PDB file of C-alpha atoms in Angstrom:
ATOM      1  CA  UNK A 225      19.260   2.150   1.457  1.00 61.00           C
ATOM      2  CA  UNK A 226      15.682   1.955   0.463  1.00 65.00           C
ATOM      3  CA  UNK A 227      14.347  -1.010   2.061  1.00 91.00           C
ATOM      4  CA  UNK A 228      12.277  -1.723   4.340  1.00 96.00           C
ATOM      5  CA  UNK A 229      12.295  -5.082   6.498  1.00 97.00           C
ATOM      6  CA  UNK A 230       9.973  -6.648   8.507  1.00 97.00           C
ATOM      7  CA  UNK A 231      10.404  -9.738  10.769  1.00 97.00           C
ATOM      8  CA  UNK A 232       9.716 -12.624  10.941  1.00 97.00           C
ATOM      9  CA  UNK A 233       8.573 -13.658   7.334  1.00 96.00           C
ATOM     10  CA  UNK A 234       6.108 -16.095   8.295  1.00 97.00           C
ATOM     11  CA  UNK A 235       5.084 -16.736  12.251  1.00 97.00           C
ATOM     12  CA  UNK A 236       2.286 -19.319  13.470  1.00 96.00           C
ATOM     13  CA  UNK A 237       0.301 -18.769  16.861  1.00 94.00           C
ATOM     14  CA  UNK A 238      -2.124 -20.102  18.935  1.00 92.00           C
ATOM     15  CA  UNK A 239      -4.723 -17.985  19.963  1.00 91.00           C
ATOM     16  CA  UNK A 240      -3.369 -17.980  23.331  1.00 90.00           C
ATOM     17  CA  UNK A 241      -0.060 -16.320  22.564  1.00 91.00           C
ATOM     18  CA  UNK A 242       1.771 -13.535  22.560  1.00 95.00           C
ATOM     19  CA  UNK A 243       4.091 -12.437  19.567  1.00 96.00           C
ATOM     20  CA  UNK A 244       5.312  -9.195  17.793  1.00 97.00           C
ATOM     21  CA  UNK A 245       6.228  -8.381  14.212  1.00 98.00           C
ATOM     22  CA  UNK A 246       9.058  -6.324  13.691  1.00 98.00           C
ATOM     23  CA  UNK A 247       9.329  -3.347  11.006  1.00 98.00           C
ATOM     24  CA  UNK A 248      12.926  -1.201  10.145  1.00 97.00           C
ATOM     25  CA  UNK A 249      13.642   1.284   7.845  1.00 96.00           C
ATOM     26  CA  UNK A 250      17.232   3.592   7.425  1.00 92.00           C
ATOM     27  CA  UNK A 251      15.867   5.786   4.570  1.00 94.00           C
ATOM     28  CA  UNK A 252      15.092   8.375   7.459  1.00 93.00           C
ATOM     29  CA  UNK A 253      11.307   8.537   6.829  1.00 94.00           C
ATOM     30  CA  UNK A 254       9.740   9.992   9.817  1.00 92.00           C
ATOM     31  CA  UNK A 255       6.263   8.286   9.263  1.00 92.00           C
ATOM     32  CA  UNK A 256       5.832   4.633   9.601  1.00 94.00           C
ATOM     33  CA  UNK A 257       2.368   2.352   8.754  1.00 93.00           C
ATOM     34  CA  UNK A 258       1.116  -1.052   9.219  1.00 95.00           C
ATOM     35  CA  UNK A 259      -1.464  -2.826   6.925  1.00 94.00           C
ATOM     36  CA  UNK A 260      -3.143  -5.656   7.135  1.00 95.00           C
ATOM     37  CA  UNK A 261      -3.608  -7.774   3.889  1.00 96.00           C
ATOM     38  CA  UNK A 262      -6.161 -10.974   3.444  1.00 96.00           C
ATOM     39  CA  UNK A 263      -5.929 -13.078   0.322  1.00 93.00           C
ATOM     40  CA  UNK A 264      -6.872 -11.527  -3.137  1.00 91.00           C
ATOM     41  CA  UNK A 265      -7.862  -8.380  -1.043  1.00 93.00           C
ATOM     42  CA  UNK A 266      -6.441  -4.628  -1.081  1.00 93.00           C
ATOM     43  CA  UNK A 267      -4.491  -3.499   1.930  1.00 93.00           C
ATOM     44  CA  UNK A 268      -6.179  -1.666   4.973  1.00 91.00           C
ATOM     45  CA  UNK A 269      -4.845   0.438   7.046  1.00 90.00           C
ATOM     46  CA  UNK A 270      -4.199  -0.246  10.975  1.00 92.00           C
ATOM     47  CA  UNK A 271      -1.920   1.973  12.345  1.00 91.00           C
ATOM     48  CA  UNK A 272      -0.041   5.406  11.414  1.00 90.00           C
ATOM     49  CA  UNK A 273       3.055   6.758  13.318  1.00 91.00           C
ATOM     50  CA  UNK A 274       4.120  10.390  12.184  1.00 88.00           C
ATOM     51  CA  UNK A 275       7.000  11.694  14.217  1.00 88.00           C
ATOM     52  CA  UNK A 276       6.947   8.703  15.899  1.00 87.00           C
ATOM     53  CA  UNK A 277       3.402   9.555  17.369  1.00 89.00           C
ATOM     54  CA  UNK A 278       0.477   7.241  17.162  1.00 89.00           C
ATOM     55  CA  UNK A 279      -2.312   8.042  14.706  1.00 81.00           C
ATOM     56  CA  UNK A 280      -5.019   5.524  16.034  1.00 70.00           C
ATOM     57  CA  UNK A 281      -7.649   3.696  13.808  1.00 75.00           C
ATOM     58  CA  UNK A 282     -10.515   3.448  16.222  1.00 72.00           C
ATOM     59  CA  UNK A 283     -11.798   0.302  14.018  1.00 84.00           C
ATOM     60  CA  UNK A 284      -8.484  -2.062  15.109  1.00 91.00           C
ATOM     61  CA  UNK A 285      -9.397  -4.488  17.822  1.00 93.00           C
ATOM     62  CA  UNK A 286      -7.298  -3.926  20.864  1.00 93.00           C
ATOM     63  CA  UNK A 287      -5.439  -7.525  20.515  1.00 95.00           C
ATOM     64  CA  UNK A 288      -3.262  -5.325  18.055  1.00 96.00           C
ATOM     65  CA  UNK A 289      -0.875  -3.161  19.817  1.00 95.00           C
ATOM     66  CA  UNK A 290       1.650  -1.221  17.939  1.00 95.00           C
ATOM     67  CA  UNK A 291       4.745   0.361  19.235  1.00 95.00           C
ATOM     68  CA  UNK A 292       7.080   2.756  17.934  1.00 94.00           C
ATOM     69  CA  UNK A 293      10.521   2.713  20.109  1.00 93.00           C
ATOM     70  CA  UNK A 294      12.435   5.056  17.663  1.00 92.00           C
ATOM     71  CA  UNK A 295      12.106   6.934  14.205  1.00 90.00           C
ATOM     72  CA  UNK A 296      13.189   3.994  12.658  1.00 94.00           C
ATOM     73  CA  UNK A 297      11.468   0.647  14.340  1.00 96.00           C
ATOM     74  CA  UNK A 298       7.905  -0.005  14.541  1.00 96.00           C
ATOM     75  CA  UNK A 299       6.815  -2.882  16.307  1.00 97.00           C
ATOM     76  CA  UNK A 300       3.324  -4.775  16.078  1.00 97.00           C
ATOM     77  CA  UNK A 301       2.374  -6.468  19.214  1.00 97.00           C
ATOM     78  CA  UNK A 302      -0.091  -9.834  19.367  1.00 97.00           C
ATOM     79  CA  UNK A 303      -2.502 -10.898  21.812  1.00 95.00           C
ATOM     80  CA  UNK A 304      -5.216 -13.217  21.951  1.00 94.00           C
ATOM     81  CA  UNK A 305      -5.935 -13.352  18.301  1.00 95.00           C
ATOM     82  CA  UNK A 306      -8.405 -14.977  16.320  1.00 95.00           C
ATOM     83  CA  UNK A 307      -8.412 -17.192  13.475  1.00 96.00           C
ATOM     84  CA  UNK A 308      -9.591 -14.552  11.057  1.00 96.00           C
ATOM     85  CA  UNK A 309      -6.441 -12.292  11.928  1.00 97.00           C
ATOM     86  CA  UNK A 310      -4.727 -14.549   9.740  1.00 97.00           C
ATOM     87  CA  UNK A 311      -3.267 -12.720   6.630  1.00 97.00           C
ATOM     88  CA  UNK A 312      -0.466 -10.921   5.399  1.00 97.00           C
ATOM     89  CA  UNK A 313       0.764  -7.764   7.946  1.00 98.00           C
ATOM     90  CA  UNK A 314       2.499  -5.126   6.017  1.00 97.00           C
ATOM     91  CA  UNK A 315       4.598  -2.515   6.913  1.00 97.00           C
ATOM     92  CA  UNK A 316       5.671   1.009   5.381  1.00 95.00           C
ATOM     93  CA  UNK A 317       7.375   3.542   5.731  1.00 95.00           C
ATOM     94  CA  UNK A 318       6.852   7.578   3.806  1.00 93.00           C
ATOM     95  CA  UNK A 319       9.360  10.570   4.054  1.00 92.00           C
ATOM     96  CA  UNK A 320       6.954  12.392   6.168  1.00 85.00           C
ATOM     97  CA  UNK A 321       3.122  12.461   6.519  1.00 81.00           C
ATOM     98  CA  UNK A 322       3.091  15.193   3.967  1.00 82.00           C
ATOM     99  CA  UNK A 323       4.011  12.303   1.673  1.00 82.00           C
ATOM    100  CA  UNK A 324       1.292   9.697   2.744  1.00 83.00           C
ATOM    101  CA  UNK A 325       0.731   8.819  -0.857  1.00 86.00           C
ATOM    102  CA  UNK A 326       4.645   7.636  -1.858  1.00 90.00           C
ATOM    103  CA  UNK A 327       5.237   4.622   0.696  1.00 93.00           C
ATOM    104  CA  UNK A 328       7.572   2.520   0.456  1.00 95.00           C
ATOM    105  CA  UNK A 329       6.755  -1.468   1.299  1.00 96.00           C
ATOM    106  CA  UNK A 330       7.929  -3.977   3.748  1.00 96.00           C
ATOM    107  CA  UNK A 331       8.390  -7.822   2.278  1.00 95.00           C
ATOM    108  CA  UNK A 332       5.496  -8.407   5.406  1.00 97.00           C
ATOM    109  CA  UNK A 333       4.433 -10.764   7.489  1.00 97.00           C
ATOM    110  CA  UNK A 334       2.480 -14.069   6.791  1.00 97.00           C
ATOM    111  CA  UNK A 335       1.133 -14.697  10.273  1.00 97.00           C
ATOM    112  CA  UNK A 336      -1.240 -17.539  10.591  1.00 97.00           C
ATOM    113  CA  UNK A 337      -3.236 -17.782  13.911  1.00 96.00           C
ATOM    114  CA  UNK A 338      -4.056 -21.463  14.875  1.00 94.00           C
TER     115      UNK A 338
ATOM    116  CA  UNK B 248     -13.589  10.275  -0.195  1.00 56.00           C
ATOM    117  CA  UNK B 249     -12.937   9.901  -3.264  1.00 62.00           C
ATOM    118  CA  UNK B 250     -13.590   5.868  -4.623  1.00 84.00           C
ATOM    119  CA  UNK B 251     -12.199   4.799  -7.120  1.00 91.00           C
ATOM    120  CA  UNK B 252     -13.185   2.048  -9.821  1.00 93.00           C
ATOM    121  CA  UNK B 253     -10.623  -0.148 -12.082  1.00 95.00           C
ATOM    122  CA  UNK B 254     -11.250  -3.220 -13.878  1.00 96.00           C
ATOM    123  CA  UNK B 255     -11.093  -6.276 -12.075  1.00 96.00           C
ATOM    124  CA  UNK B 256      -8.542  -8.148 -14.125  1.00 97.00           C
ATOM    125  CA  UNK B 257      -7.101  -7.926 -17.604  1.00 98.00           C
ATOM    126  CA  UNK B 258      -5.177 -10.137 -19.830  1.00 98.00           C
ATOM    127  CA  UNK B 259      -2.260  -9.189 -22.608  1.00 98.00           C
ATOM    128  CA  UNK B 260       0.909 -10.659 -24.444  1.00 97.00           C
ATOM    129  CA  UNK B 261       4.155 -10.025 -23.777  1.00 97.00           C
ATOM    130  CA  UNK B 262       5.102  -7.418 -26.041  1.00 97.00           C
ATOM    131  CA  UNK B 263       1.807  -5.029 -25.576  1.00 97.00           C
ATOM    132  CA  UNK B 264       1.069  -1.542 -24.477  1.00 97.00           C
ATOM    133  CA  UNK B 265      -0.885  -2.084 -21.453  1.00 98.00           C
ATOM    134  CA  UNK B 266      -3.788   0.551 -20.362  1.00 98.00           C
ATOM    135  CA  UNK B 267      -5.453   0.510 -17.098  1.00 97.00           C
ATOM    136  CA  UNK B 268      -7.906   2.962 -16.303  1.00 96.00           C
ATOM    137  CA  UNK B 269      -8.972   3.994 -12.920  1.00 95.00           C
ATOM    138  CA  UNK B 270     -12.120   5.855 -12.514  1.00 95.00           C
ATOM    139  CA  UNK B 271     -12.981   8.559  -9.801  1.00 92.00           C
ATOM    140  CA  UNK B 272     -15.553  10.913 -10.541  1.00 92.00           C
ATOM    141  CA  UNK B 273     -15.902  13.095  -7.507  1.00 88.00           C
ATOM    142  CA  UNK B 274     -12.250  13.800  -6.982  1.00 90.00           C
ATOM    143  CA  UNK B 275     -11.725  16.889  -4.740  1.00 88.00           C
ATOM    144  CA  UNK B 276      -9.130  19.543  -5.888  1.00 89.00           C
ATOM    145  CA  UNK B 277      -6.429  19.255  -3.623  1.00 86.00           C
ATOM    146  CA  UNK B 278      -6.466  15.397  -4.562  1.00 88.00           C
ATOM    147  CA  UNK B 279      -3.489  13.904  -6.298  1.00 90.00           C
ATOM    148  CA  UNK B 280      -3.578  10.402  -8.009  1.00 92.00           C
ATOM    149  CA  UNK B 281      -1.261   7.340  -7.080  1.00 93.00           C
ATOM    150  CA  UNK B 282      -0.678   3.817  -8.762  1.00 96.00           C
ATOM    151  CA  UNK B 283       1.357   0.973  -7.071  1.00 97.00           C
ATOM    152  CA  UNK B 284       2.032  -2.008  -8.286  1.00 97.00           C
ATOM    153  CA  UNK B 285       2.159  -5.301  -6.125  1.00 97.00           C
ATOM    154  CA  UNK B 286       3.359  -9.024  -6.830  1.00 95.00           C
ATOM    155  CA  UNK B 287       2.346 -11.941  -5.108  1.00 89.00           C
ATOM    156  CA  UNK B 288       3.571 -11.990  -1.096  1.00 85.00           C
ATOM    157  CA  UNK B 289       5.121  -8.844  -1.556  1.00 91.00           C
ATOM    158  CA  UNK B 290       4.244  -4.937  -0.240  1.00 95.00           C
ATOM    159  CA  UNK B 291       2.923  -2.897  -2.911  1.00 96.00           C
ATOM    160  CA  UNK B 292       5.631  -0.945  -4.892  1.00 96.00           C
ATOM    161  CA  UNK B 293       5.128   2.609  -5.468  1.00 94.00           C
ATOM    162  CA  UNK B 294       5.173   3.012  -9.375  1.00 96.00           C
ATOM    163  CA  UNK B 295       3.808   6.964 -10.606  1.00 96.00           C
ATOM    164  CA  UNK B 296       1.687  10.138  -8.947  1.00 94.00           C
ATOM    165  CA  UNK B 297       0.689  12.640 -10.682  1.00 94.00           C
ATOM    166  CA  UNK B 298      -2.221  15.232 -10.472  1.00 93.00           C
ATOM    167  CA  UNK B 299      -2.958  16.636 -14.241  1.00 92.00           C
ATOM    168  CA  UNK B 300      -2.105  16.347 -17.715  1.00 90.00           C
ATOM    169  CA  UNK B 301       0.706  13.757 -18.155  1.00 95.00           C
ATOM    170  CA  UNK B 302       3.437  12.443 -15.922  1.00 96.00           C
ATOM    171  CA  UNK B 303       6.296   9.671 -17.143  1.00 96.00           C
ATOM    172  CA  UNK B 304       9.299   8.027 -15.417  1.00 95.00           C
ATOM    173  CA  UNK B 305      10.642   4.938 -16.535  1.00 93.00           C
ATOM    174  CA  UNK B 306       8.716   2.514 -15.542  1.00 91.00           C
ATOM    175  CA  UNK B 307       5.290   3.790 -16.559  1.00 96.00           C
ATOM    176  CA  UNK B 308       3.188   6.816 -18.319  1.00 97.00           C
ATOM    177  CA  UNK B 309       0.071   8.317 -15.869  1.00 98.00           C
ATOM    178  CA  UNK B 310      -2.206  10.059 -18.004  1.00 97.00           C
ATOM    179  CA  UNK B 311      -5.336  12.480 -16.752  1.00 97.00           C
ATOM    180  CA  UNK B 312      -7.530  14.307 -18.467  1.00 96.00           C
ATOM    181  CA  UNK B 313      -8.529  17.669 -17.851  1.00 95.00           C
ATOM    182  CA  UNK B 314     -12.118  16.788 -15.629  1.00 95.00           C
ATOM    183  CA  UNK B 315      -9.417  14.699 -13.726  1.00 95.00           C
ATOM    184  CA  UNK B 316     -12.452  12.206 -13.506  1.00 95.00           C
ATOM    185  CA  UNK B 317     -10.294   9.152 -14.277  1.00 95.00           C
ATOM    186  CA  UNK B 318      -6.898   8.184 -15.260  1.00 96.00           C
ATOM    187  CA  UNK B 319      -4.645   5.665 -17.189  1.00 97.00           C
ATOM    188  CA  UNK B 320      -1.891   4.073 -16.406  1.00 98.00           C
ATOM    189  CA  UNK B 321      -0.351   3.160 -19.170  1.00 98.00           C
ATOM    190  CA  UNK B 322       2.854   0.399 -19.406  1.00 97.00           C
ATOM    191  CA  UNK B 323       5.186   0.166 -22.499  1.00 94.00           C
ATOM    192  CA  UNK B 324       5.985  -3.196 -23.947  1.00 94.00           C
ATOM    193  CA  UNK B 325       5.054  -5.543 -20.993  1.00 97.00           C
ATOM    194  CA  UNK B 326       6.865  -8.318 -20.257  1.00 96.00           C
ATOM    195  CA  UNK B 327       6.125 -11.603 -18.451  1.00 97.00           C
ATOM    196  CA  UNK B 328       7.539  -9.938 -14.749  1.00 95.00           C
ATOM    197  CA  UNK B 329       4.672  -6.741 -15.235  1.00 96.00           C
ATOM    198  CA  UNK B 330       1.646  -9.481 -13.824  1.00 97.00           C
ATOM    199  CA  UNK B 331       1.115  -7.921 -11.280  1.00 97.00           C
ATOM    200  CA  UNK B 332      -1.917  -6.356  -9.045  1.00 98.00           C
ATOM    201  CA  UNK B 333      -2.299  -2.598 -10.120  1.00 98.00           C
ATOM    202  CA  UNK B 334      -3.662  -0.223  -7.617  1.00 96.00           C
ATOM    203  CA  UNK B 335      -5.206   3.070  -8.203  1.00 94.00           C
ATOM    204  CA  UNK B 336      -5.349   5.620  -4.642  1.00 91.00           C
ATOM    205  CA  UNK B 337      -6.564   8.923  -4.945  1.00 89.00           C
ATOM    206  CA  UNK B 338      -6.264  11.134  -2.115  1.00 83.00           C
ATOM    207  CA  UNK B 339      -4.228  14.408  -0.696  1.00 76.00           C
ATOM    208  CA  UNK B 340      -2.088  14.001   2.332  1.00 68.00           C
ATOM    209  CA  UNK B 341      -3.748  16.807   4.553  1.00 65.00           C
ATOM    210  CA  UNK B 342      -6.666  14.832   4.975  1.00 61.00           C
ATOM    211  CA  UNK B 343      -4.989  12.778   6.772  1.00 62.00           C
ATOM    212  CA  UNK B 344      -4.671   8.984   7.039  1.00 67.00           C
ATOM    213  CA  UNK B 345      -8.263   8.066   6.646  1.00 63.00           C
ATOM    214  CA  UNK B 346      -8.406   8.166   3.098  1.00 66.00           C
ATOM    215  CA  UNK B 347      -5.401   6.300   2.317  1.00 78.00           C
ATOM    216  CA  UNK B 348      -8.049   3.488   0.925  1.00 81.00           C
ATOM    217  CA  UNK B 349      -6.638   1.417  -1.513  1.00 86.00           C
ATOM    218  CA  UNK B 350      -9.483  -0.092  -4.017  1.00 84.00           C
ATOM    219  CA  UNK B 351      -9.855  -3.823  -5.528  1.00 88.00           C
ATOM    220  CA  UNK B 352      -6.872  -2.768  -7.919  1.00 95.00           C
ATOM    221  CA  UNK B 353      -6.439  -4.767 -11.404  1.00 97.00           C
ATOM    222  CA  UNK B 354      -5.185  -7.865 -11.813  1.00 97.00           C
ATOM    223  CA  UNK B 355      -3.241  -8.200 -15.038  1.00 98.00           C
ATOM    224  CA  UNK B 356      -1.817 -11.150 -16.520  1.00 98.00           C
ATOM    225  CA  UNK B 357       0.649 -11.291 -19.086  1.00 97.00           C
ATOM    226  CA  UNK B 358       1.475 -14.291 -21.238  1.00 97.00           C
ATOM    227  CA  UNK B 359       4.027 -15.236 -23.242  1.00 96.00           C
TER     228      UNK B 359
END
């Protein structure tokens, strides 16, 4: 198995809500990303979990929470978000952060914030 | 950190070799070179690495020269499904996370 899903595929919110985005992988990778992704732009990085510990990018606003319950789940939690965190959230997943370079891709999320 | 520079878009026939070169002149040793390959609402795919001379599997050729200043990726008889958004990373993994950067990337089209 060398997939990697993410739920749900599309999600709309207010700016009021709360929601999470859901990321699994079974390939046994032991380091786990999320991206963010607007139109016609590259991916940036938000979040790294190695060993299921959090590697923090101090440029994320706090409305973005991420979680990592086990080795293989990694959750992304939303909070008072604002129009412009519309895009495409992406998750990934790497054998270990000694392979940070060969990640393997998520389907992501197309969250649009109302 | 090492930034890297591609052409914004490029256009070829089904058929074609297809050449995309990635430039990144101030490269650090330890640094390897990465190309992914993403379609349209999708997560990039991870397509070739490779950190000098020439490295092939079978989707794709990654060729560097010996300055290591730039690469090509090079694909073999493209067909319709290769348009695509091509992505060039350079970077080594005990630097950590903060220069996984991924540039504009390529945009190639391929037509019939």
């Amino acid at each position: 198995d060398t997939e990697v899903t993410q739920t749900p595929k599309h999600l709309v919110m207010g700016m009021t809500n709360k929601k999470s985005l859901k990321c699994e992988q079974h390939m046994g990778h032991r380091a786990m990303y999320w991206y963010k992704q607007k139109a016609k732009k590259p991916p940036e990085l938000m979040f790294v979990y190695s060993y299921e510990k959090l590697s923090i990018n101090e440029s994320v606003p706090s409305r973005f929470s991420p979680e990592c319950p086990n080795s293989s789940l990694l959750n992304l939690h939303l909070h008072a978000l604002q129009p412009e965190d519309s895009a495409l959230y992406l998750c990934a997943s790497s054998q270990d952060p000694r392979y940070i370079y060969e990640q393997y891709f998520g389907p992501g999320t197309r969250l649009t914030v109302t | 950190l090492a930034k890297t520079t591609q052409p914004i878009s490029m256009d070829s026939y089904e058929g074609q070799e297809v050449n995309i070169t990635c430039s990144h002149n101030n490269i650090a040793t330890n640094d390897y070179i990465t190309w992914y390959q993403q379609f349209p609402s999708q997560g990039p795919r991870f397509i070739i690495q490779g950190y000098k001379t020439k490295v092939t599997n079978e989707v794709a050729s990654l060729f560097i020269p010996a300055d290591r200043k730039s690469s090509t990726l090079s694909l073999p008889r493209v067909s319709l499904s290769d348009t695509a958004v091509y992505y060039c990373l350079v970077g080594e993994a005990d630097t950590g996370f903060q220069k996984l950067v991924f540039g504009t990337g390529t945009r190639l089209l391929v037509s019939p």
